[in-house]
Short mmCIF file of N, CA and C in Angstrom, two decimals:
data_model
loop_
_atom_site.label_atom_id
_atom_site.label_comp_id
_atom_site.label_asym_id
_atom_site.label_seq_id
_atom_site.Cartn_x
_atom_site.Cartn_y
_atom_site.Cartn_z
N UNK R 1 14.80 -4.79 -1.33
CA UNK R 1 15.58 -4.12 -2.35
C UNK R 1 17.01 -3.87 -1.88
N UNK R 2 17.15 -3.51 -0.62
CA UNK R 2 18.48 -3.23 -0.10
C UNK R 2 19.30 -4.49 0.07
N UNK R 3 18.64 -5.65 0.18
CA UNK R 3 19.34 -6.92 0.37
C UNK R 3 19.83 -7.53 -0.92
N UNK R 4 19.61 -6.84 -2.06
CA UNK R 4 20.05 -7.31 -3.37
C UNK R 4 19.42 -8.63 -3.79
N UNK R 5 18.24 -8.92 -3.26
CA UNK R 5 17.49 -10.08 -3.73
C UNK R 5 16.68 -9.68 -4.95
N UNK R 6 15.82 -10.57 -5.38
CA UNK R 6 14.94 -10.28 -6.51
C UNK R 6 13.57 -9.95 -5.95
N UNK R 7 13.05 -8.81 -6.34
CA UNK R 7 11.74 -8.37 -5.88
C UNK R 7 10.73 -8.47 -7.01
N UNK R 8 9.62 -9.12 -6.72
CA UNK R 8 8.51 -9.21 -7.67
C UNK R 8 7.29 -8.63 -6.98
N UNK R 9 6.72 -7.58 -7.56
CA UNK R 9 5.51 -6.96 -7.01
C UNK R 9 4.32 -7.43 -7.84
N UNK R 10 3.32 -8.00 -7.17
CA UNK R 10 2.11 -8.46 -7.85
C UNK R 10 1.07 -7.35 -7.73
N UNK R 11 0.67 -6.82 -8.86
CA UNK R 11 -0.26 -5.70 -8.89
C UNK R 11 -1.71 -6.19 -8.98
N UNK R 12 -2.61 -5.41 -8.45
CA UNK R 12 -4.03 -5.76 -8.45
C UNK R 12 -4.78 -5.02 -9.55
N UNK R 13 -4.07 -4.62 -10.59
CA UNK R 13 -4.62 -3.83 -11.68
C UNK R 13 -3.70 -3.98 -12.88
N UNK R 14 -4.00 -3.30 -13.96
CA UNK R 14 -3.15 -3.37 -15.15
C UNK R 14 -1.78 -2.78 -14.91
N UNK R 15 -0.83 -3.17 -15.77
CA UNK R 15 0.55 -2.70 -15.63
C UNK R 15 0.75 -1.26 -16.07
N UNK R 16 -0.29 -0.62 -16.58
CA UNK R 16 -0.16 0.75 -17.07
C UNK R 16 -0.32 1.79 -15.97
N UNK R 17 -0.50 1.33 -14.73
CA UNK R 17 -0.67 2.26 -13.62
C UNK R 17 0.01 1.69 -12.37
N UNK R 18 0.26 2.55 -11.41
CA UNK R 18 0.76 2.12 -10.11
C UNK R 18 -0.19 2.69 -9.07
N UNK R 19 -0.69 1.80 -8.21
CA UNK R 19 -1.62 2.25 -7.18
C UNK R 19 -1.20 1.68 -5.83
N UNK R 20 -1.21 2.51 -4.83
CA UNK R 20 -1.47 3.94 -4.90
C UNK R 20 -0.32 4.66 -5.61
N UNK R 21 -0.60 5.84 -6.09
CA UNK R 21 0.40 6.59 -6.85
C UNK R 21 1.65 6.89 -6.02
N UNK R 22 1.52 6.86 -4.70
CA UNK R 22 2.68 7.09 -3.83
C UNK R 22 3.70 5.95 -3.95
N UNK R 23 3.32 4.84 -4.58
CA UNK R 23 4.24 3.71 -4.78
C UNK R 23 5.01 3.79 -6.09
N UNK R 24 4.83 4.87 -6.83
CA UNK R 24 5.49 5.00 -8.12
C UNK R 24 7.02 4.91 -7.99
N UNK R 25 7.61 5.61 -7.02
CA UNK R 25 9.06 5.54 -6.83
C UNK R 25 9.50 4.12 -6.47
N UNK R 26 8.72 3.45 -5.63
CA UNK R 26 9.03 2.06 -5.26
C UNK R 26 9.02 1.17 -6.51
N UNK R 27 8.00 1.32 -7.36
CA UNK R 27 7.92 0.53 -8.59
C UNK R 27 9.15 0.77 -9.47
N UNK R 28 9.57 2.01 -9.57
CA UNK R 28 10.75 2.32 -10.38
C UNK R 28 12.01 1.70 -9.80
N UNK R 29 12.14 1.71 -8.47
CA UNK R 29 13.31 1.10 -7.83
C UNK R 29 13.33 -0.41 -8.04
N UNK R 30 12.15 -1.03 -7.97
CA UNK R 30 12.07 -2.48 -8.22
C UNK R 30 12.59 -2.80 -9.62
N UNK R 31 12.13 -2.05 -10.60
CA UNK R 31 12.55 -2.29 -11.98
C UNK R 31 14.04 -1.99 -12.18
N UNK R 32 14.54 -0.92 -11.55
CA UNK R 32 15.96 -0.57 -11.67
C UNK R 32 16.87 -1.65 -11.10
N UNK R 33 16.37 -2.40 -10.10
CA UNK R 33 17.15 -3.46 -9.46
C UNK R 33 16.89 -4.82 -10.10
N UNK R 34 16.40 -4.80 -11.35
CA UNK R 34 16.12 -6.02 -12.11
C UNK R 34 14.99 -6.86 -11.53
N UNK R 35 14.09 -6.22 -10.80
CA UNK R 35 12.90 -6.89 -10.31
C UNK R 35 11.82 -6.85 -11.37
N UNK R 36 10.60 -7.19 -10.96
CA UNK R 36 9.50 -7.22 -11.92
C UNK R 36 8.20 -6.77 -11.29
N UNK R 37 7.37 -6.16 -12.11
CA UNK R 37 5.99 -5.87 -11.76
C UNK R 37 5.16 -6.84 -12.60
N UNK R 38 4.28 -7.61 -11.97
CA UNK R 38 3.46 -8.57 -12.70
C UNK R 38 1.99 -8.34 -12.36
N UNK R 39 1.13 -8.73 -13.29
CA UNK R 39 -0.30 -8.60 -13.09
C UNK R 39 -1.02 -9.63 -13.95
N UNK R 40 -2.16 -10.10 -13.46
CA UNK R 40 -2.99 -10.98 -14.27
C UNK R 40 -3.97 -10.17 -15.12
N UNK R 41 -3.96 -8.86 -14.94
CA UNK R 41 -4.90 -7.97 -15.62
C UNK R 41 -4.27 -7.29 -16.83
N UNK R 42 -5.05 -7.06 -17.87
CA UNK R 42 -4.54 -6.31 -19.02
C UNK R 42 -4.46 -4.82 -18.68
N UNK R 43 -3.67 -4.08 -19.43
CA UNK R 43 -3.63 -2.63 -19.22
C UNK R 43 -5.04 -2.04 -19.28
N UNK R 44 -5.24 -1.03 -18.47
CA UNK R 44 -6.54 -0.35 -18.43
C UNK R 44 -7.44 -0.82 -17.30
N UNK R 45 -7.13 -1.95 -16.68
CA UNK R 45 -7.95 -2.41 -15.55
C UNK R 45 -7.57 -1.58 -14.33
N UNK R 46 -8.53 -0.87 -13.75
CA UNK R 46 -8.21 0.01 -12.62
C UNK R 46 -8.11 -0.79 -11.31
N UNK R 47 -7.47 -0.19 -10.31
CA UNK R 47 -7.41 -0.85 -9.00
C UNK R 47 -8.79 -0.82 -8.34
N UNK R 48 -9.26 -1.99 -7.92
CA UNK R 48 -10.52 -2.11 -7.19
C UNK R 48 -10.28 -2.99 -5.97
N UNK R 49 -10.92 -2.69 -4.85
CA UNK R 49 -10.66 -3.46 -3.61
C UNK R 49 -10.71 -4.98 -3.78
N UNK R 50 -11.69 -5.57 -4.49
CA UNK R 50 -11.69 -7.04 -4.59
C UNK R 50 -10.45 -7.60 -5.29
N UNK R 51 -9.88 -6.82 -6.17
CA UNK R 51 -8.70 -7.31 -6.89
C UNK R 51 -7.46 -7.37 -5.99
N UNK R 52 -7.41 -6.53 -4.97
CA UNK R 52 -6.29 -6.59 -4.03
C UNK R 52 -6.35 -7.89 -3.25
N UNK R 53 -7.56 -8.33 -2.90
CA UNK R 53 -7.73 -9.61 -2.21
C UNK R 53 -7.35 -10.75 -3.15
N UNK R 54 -7.85 -10.72 -4.38
CA UNK R 54 -7.58 -11.79 -5.35
C UNK R 54 -6.09 -11.92 -5.65
N UNK R 55 -5.37 -10.82 -5.72
CA UNK R 55 -3.95 -10.91 -6.05
C UNK R 55 -3.15 -11.57 -4.93
N UNK R 56 -3.70 -11.60 -3.71
CA UNK R 56 -2.99 -12.24 -2.61
C UNK R 56 -2.77 -13.74 -2.87
N UNK R 57 -3.66 -14.38 -3.65
CA UNK R 57 -3.48 -15.79 -3.94
C UNK R 57 -2.25 -16.00 -4.81
N UNK R 58 -1.95 -15.01 -5.66
CA UNK R 58 -0.76 -15.10 -6.51
C UNK R 58 0.48 -14.86 -5.66
N UNK R 59 0.43 -13.87 -4.79
CA UNK R 59 1.57 -13.59 -3.91
C UNK R 59 1.92 -14.82 -3.08
N UNK R 60 0.91 -15.44 -2.47
CA UNK R 60 1.20 -16.61 -1.64
C UNK R 60 1.63 -17.79 -2.50
N UNK R 61 1.07 -17.92 -3.69
CA UNK R 61 1.46 -19.00 -4.58
C UNK R 61 2.90 -18.89 -5.07
N UNK R 62 3.42 -17.68 -5.12
CA UNK R 62 4.81 -17.46 -5.55
C UNK R 62 5.79 -17.57 -4.38
N UNK R 63 5.28 -17.78 -3.19
CA UNK R 63 6.11 -17.76 -1.99
C UNK R 63 6.16 -19.13 -1.34
N UNK R 64 7.24 -19.40 -0.63
CA UNK R 64 7.30 -20.64 0.14
C UNK R 64 6.70 -20.45 1.52
N UNK R 65 6.60 -19.19 1.95
CA UNK R 65 6.06 -18.91 3.28
C UNK R 65 5.50 -17.49 3.31
N UNK R 66 4.56 -17.27 4.21
CA UNK R 66 4.07 -15.93 4.49
C UNK R 66 4.28 -15.67 5.98
N UNK R 67 4.82 -14.51 6.29
CA UNK R 67 5.02 -14.10 7.67
C UNK R 67 4.18 -12.85 7.88
N UNK R 68 3.16 -12.98 8.71
CA UNK R 68 2.28 -11.84 9.00
C UNK R 68 2.81 -11.19 10.27
N UNK R 69 3.20 -9.93 10.14
CA UNK R 69 3.83 -9.24 11.26
C UNK R 69 2.80 -8.60 12.17
N UNK R 70 1.79 -7.97 11.61
CA UNK R 70 0.80 -7.31 12.44
C UNK R 70 -0.48 -7.17 11.64
N UNK R 71 -1.61 -7.44 12.29
CA UNK R 71 -2.88 -7.38 11.58
C UNK R 71 -4.03 -7.32 12.57
N UNK R 72 -5.10 -6.70 12.11
CA UNK R 72 -6.35 -6.79 12.84
C UNK R 72 -7.02 -8.12 12.52
N UNK R 73 -8.24 -8.31 13.01
CA UNK R 73 -8.94 -9.58 12.79
C UNK R 73 -9.43 -9.76 11.36
N UNK R 74 -9.55 -8.66 10.63
CA UNK R 74 -9.94 -8.75 9.22
C UNK R 74 -8.98 -7.88 8.42
N UNK R 75 -8.90 -8.14 7.14
CA UNK R 75 -8.06 -7.31 6.29
C UNK R 75 -7.19 -8.14 5.38
N UNK R 76 -6.33 -7.45 4.65
CA UNK R 76 -5.50 -8.07 3.63
C UNK R 76 -4.59 -9.16 4.16
N UNK R 77 -4.01 -8.96 5.33
CA UNK R 77 -3.10 -9.97 5.88
C UNK R 77 -3.85 -11.27 6.18
N UNK R 78 -5.08 -11.17 6.61
CA UNK R 78 -5.88 -12.37 6.89
C UNK R 78 -6.21 -13.08 5.58
N UNK R 79 -6.53 -12.33 4.54
CA UNK R 79 -6.77 -12.94 3.22
C UNK R 79 -5.50 -13.64 2.73
N UNK R 80 -4.37 -12.98 2.87
CA UNK R 80 -3.10 -13.57 2.46
C UNK R 80 -2.88 -14.88 3.21
N UNK R 81 -3.13 -14.87 4.51
CA UNK R 81 -2.93 -16.07 5.32
C UNK R 81 -3.84 -17.21 4.88
N UNK R 82 -5.08 -16.89 4.55
CA UNK R 82 -6.01 -17.93 4.09
C UNK R 82 -5.50 -18.58 2.81
N UNK R 83 -5.06 -17.77 1.86
CA UNK R 83 -4.51 -18.33 0.62
C UNK R 83 -3.27 -19.17 0.92
N UNK R 84 -2.40 -18.66 1.79
CA UNK R 84 -1.18 -19.38 2.15
C UNK R 84 -1.54 -20.74 2.74
N UNK R 85 -2.47 -20.75 3.66
CA UNK R 85 -2.93 -21.99 4.29
C UNK R 85 -3.54 -22.93 3.26
N UNK R 86 -4.45 -22.43 2.44
CA UNK R 86 -5.13 -23.25 1.45
C UNK R 86 -4.17 -23.84 0.43
N UNK R 87 -3.07 -23.14 0.16
CA UNK R 87 -2.08 -23.62 -0.80
C UNK R 87 -1.02 -24.51 -0.17
N UNK R 88 -1.16 -24.77 1.13
CA UNK R 88 -0.22 -25.65 1.81
C UNK R 88 1.15 -25.04 2.04
N UNK R 89 1.23 -23.72 2.02
CA UNK R 89 2.50 -23.04 2.26
C UNK R 89 2.71 -22.85 3.76
N UNK R 90 3.95 -22.53 4.13
CA UNK R 90 4.26 -22.27 5.53
C UNK R 90 3.68 -20.91 5.93
N UNK R 91 3.08 -20.87 7.11
CA UNK R 91 2.45 -19.64 7.59
C UNK R 91 2.94 -19.34 8.99
N UNK R 92 3.40 -18.11 9.18
CA UNK R 92 3.91 -17.66 10.46
C UNK R 92 3.17 -16.41 10.89
N UNK R 93 3.01 -16.26 12.20
CA UNK R 93 2.39 -15.06 12.76
C UNK R 93 3.29 -14.51 13.85
N UNK R 94 3.64 -13.23 13.72
CA UNK R 94 4.45 -12.58 14.75
C UNK R 94 3.56 -12.29 15.95
N UNK R 95 3.99 -12.74 17.10
CA UNK R 95 3.26 -12.49 18.35
C UNK R 95 4.29 -12.27 19.45
N UNK R 96 4.76 -11.01 19.57
CA UNK R 96 5.78 -10.73 20.59
C UNK R 96 5.21 -10.88 22.00
N UNK R 97 6.10 -10.92 22.99
CA UNK R 97 5.64 -11.01 24.38
C UNK R 97 4.68 -9.86 24.73
N UNK R 98 3.81 -10.12 25.68
CA UNK R 98 2.75 -9.18 26.07
C UNK R 98 3.29 -7.79 26.40
N UNK R 99 4.41 -7.71 27.12
CA UNK R 99 4.93 -6.39 27.51
C UNK R 99 5.35 -5.57 26.28
N UNK R 100 5.87 -6.21 25.26
CA UNK R 100 6.23 -5.49 24.04
C UNK R 100 4.98 -5.09 23.25
N UNK R 101 3.98 -5.97 23.24
CA UNK R 101 2.73 -5.62 22.54
C UNK R 101 2.12 -4.37 23.16
N UNK R 102 2.12 -4.30 24.48
CA UNK R 102 1.56 -3.13 25.16
C UNK R 102 2.41 -1.89 24.91
N UNK R 103 3.70 -2.05 25.00
CA UNK R 103 4.61 -0.91 24.83
C UNK R 103 4.51 -0.29 23.44
N UNK R 104 4.37 -1.12 22.42
CA UNK R 104 4.37 -0.62 21.04
C UNK R 104 2.98 -0.60 20.40
N UNK R 105 1.95 -0.83 21.22
CA UNK R 105 0.56 -0.84 20.73
C UNK R 105 0.43 -1.79 19.52
N UNK R 106 1.02 -2.95 19.68
CA UNK R 106 1.05 -3.97 18.63
C UNK R 106 -0.34 -4.59 18.47
N UNK R 107 -0.83 -4.66 17.23
CA UNK R 107 -2.13 -5.27 16.95
C UNK R 107 -1.95 -6.78 16.85
N UNK R 108 -2.35 -7.50 17.91
CA UNK R 108 -2.16 -8.95 17.97
C UNK R 108 -3.42 -9.73 17.59
N UNK R 109 -4.53 -9.05 17.36
CA UNK R 109 -5.78 -9.77 17.08
C UNK R 109 -5.65 -10.67 15.86
N UNK R 110 -5.00 -10.18 14.82
CA UNK R 110 -4.84 -10.96 13.61
C UNK R 110 -3.97 -12.18 13.84
N UNK R 111 -2.91 -12.03 14.62
CA UNK R 111 -2.04 -13.18 14.92
C UNK R 111 -2.83 -14.27 15.62
N UNK R 112 -3.70 -13.88 16.53
CA UNK R 112 -4.52 -14.88 17.23
C UNK R 112 -5.45 -15.61 16.26
N UNK R 113 -6.02 -14.87 15.31
CA UNK R 113 -6.88 -15.49 14.30
C UNK R 113 -6.06 -16.49 13.48
N UNK R 114 -4.87 -16.08 13.07
CA UNK R 114 -4.03 -16.96 12.24
C UNK R 114 -3.62 -18.22 12.99
N UNK R 115 -3.31 -18.06 14.25
CA UNK R 115 -2.90 -19.21 15.06
C UNK R 115 -4.09 -20.14 15.30
N UNK R 116 -5.23 -19.58 15.65
CA UNK R 116 -6.42 -20.39 15.95
C UNK R 116 -7.05 -20.99 14.70
N UNK R 117 -7.26 -20.20 13.68
CA UNK R 117 -8.00 -20.65 12.50
C UNK R 117 -7.13 -21.38 11.48
N UNK R 118 -5.90 -20.88 11.29
CA UNK R 118 -5.05 -21.42 10.23
C UNK R 118 -3.83 -22.16 10.77
N UNK R 119 -3.72 -22.27 12.09
CA UNK R 119 -2.63 -22.98 12.75
C UNK R 119 -1.26 -22.43 12.37
N UNK R 120 -1.18 -21.09 12.25
CA UNK R 120 0.09 -20.45 11.95
C UNK R 120 1.10 -20.74 13.05
N UNK R 121 2.33 -20.86 12.66
CA UNK R 121 3.40 -21.05 13.63
C UNK R 121 3.75 -19.68 14.21
N UNK R 122 3.87 -19.61 15.52
CA UNK R 122 4.12 -18.35 16.21
C UNK R 122 5.60 -17.98 16.19
N UNK R 123 5.86 -16.73 15.89
CA UNK R 123 7.21 -16.17 16.01
C UNK R 123 7.11 -15.05 17.03
N UNK R 124 7.76 -15.26 18.17
CA UNK R 124 7.67 -14.29 19.25
C UNK R 124 8.91 -13.46 19.47
N UNK R 125 9.96 -13.76 18.71
CA UNK R 125 11.21 -13.02 18.90
C UNK R 125 12.05 -13.10 17.63
N UNK R 126 13.07 -12.26 17.59
CA UNK R 126 14.00 -12.28 16.46
C UNK R 126 14.69 -13.63 16.37
N UNK R 127 15.05 -14.21 17.51
CA UNK R 127 15.72 -15.51 17.51
C UNK R 127 14.82 -16.60 16.92
N UNK R 128 13.53 -16.55 17.25
CA UNK R 128 12.61 -17.55 16.68
C UNK R 128 12.48 -17.38 15.17
N UNK R 129 12.50 -16.16 14.70
CA UNK R 129 12.48 -15.94 13.25
C UNK R 129 13.75 -16.49 12.61
N UNK R 130 14.89 -16.19 13.20
CA UNK R 130 16.16 -16.67 12.66
C UNK R 130 16.21 -18.21 12.66
N UNK R 131 15.59 -18.85 13.65
CA UNK R 131 15.54 -20.31 13.70
C UNK R 131 14.76 -20.89 12.51
N UNK R 132 13.81 -20.14 11.98
CA UNK R 132 12.98 -20.62 10.87
C UNK R 132 13.62 -20.40 9.51
N UNK R 133 14.57 -19.49 9.41
CA UNK R 133 15.16 -19.17 8.10
C UNK R 133 15.79 -20.37 7.39
N UNK R 134 16.49 -21.27 8.08
CA UNK R 134 17.01 -22.44 7.36
C UNK R 134 15.90 -23.32 6.78
N UNK R 135 14.79 -23.43 7.46
CA UNK R 135 13.65 -24.22 6.96
C UNK R 135 13.08 -23.56 5.72
N UNK R 136 12.91 -22.26 5.77
CA UNK R 136 12.37 -21.52 4.63
C UNK R 136 13.35 -21.58 3.46
N UNK R 137 14.63 -21.40 3.73
CA UNK R 137 15.65 -21.44 2.68
C UNK R 137 15.69 -22.83 2.03
N UNK R 138 15.64 -23.88 2.83
CA UNK R 138 15.67 -25.24 2.28
C UNK R 138 14.46 -25.48 1.38
N UNK R 139 13.30 -25.00 1.80
CA UNK R 139 12.10 -25.15 0.99
C UNK R 139 12.23 -24.39 -0.32
N UNK R 140 12.79 -23.22 -0.26
CA UNK R 140 12.98 -22.40 -1.45
C UNK R 140 13.94 -23.07 -2.43
N UNK R 141 15.02 -23.62 -1.90
CA UNK R 141 16.03 -24.25 -2.75
C UNK R 141 15.58 -25.59 -3.32
N UNK R 142 14.68 -26.29 -2.63
CA UNK R 142 14.27 -27.62 -3.08
C UNK R 142 13.12 -27.58 -4.08
N UNK R 143 12.47 -26.45 -4.22
CA UNK R 143 11.40 -26.33 -5.20
C UNK R 143 10.03 -26.51 -4.59
N UNK R 144 9.00 -26.12 -5.34
CA UNK R 144 7.64 -26.11 -4.82
C UNK R 144 7.14 -27.46 -4.29
N UNK R 145 7.52 -28.56 -4.91
CA UNK R 145 6.99 -29.85 -4.46
C UNK R 145 7.56 -30.26 -3.11
N UNK R 146 8.64 -29.62 -2.68
CA UNK R 146 9.28 -29.97 -1.43
C UNK R 146 8.96 -29.00 -0.29
N UNK R 147 8.07 -28.05 -0.53
CA UNK R 147 7.72 -27.09 0.50
C UNK R 147 6.95 -27.81 1.60
N UNK R 148 7.44 -27.74 2.84
CA UNK R 148 6.71 -28.44 3.90
C UNK R 148 5.34 -27.81 4.11
N UNK R 149 4.37 -28.67 4.31
CA UNK R 149 3.02 -28.17 4.54
C UNK R 149 2.90 -27.64 5.96
N UNK R 150 1.86 -26.87 6.19
CA UNK R 150 1.60 -26.35 7.53
C UNK R 150 1.43 -27.51 8.51
N UNK R 151 0.77 -28.59 8.07
CA UNK R 151 0.54 -29.74 8.94
C UNK R 151 1.86 -30.37 9.38
N UNK R 152 2.82 -30.51 8.45
CA UNK R 152 4.10 -31.12 8.83
C UNK R 152 4.87 -30.23 9.80
N UNK R 153 4.77 -28.92 9.63
CA UNK R 153 5.43 -28.01 10.58
C UNK R 153 4.82 -28.14 11.96
N UNK R 154 3.50 -28.28 12.03
CA UNK R 154 2.83 -28.41 13.32
C UNK R 154 3.14 -29.74 13.97
N UNK R 155 3.20 -30.81 13.18
CA UNK R 155 3.56 -32.11 13.72
C UNK R 155 4.97 -32.08 14.29
N UNK R 156 5.88 -31.41 13.58
CA UNK R 156 7.26 -31.26 14.05
C UNK R 156 7.28 -30.50 15.37
N UNK R 157 6.52 -29.41 15.45
CA UNK R 157 6.47 -28.60 16.67
C UNK R 157 5.88 -29.42 17.82
N UNK R 158 4.79 -30.13 17.54
CA UNK R 158 4.14 -30.92 18.58
C UNK R 158 5.05 -32.03 19.11
N UNK R 159 5.83 -32.65 18.23
CA UNK R 159 6.72 -33.72 18.68
C UNK R 159 7.86 -33.16 19.53
N UNK R 160 8.30 -31.93 19.24
CA UNK R 160 9.34 -31.30 20.06
C UNK R 160 8.81 -30.89 21.42
N UNK R 161 7.52 -30.54 21.48
CA UNK R 161 6.92 -30.09 22.74
C UNK R 161 6.45 -31.26 23.61
N UNK R 162 6.48 -32.46 23.08
CA UNK R 162 6.02 -33.65 23.86
C UNK R 162 7.08 -34.16 24.77
#
């Protein structure tokens, strides 16, 4: 919101409510900044845990990439990553150096799952993230059919490491 981009929030329930209610101010700020709240559910559908998982497929489908910053071995971020992978989108997992993980009690279990199971590309530093931004921007500007698949990103990485 502060970057003056366009924010779209995908809700896991009808548009007649905001859940959790603590997100009400956030929802209002999104709308004030010309963003949007979207849902596949009609008004009156309450928030239920399975719907939060299901809405992740829409979030990843609307995105050129997903960057998972911190996660346990199970949970919403892992579901998001699975949808991202299955949809052929770019998937990144933050995995800072060991000394920083220890210092900040960083949960790295999810990153390891993403790297092992979904072949997420590792981002271990701010510089590595900044190196990926031109790739993400190019994919965004070229349209959905031009989004590089996870396999092409891995092949590119493997050829550089050879």
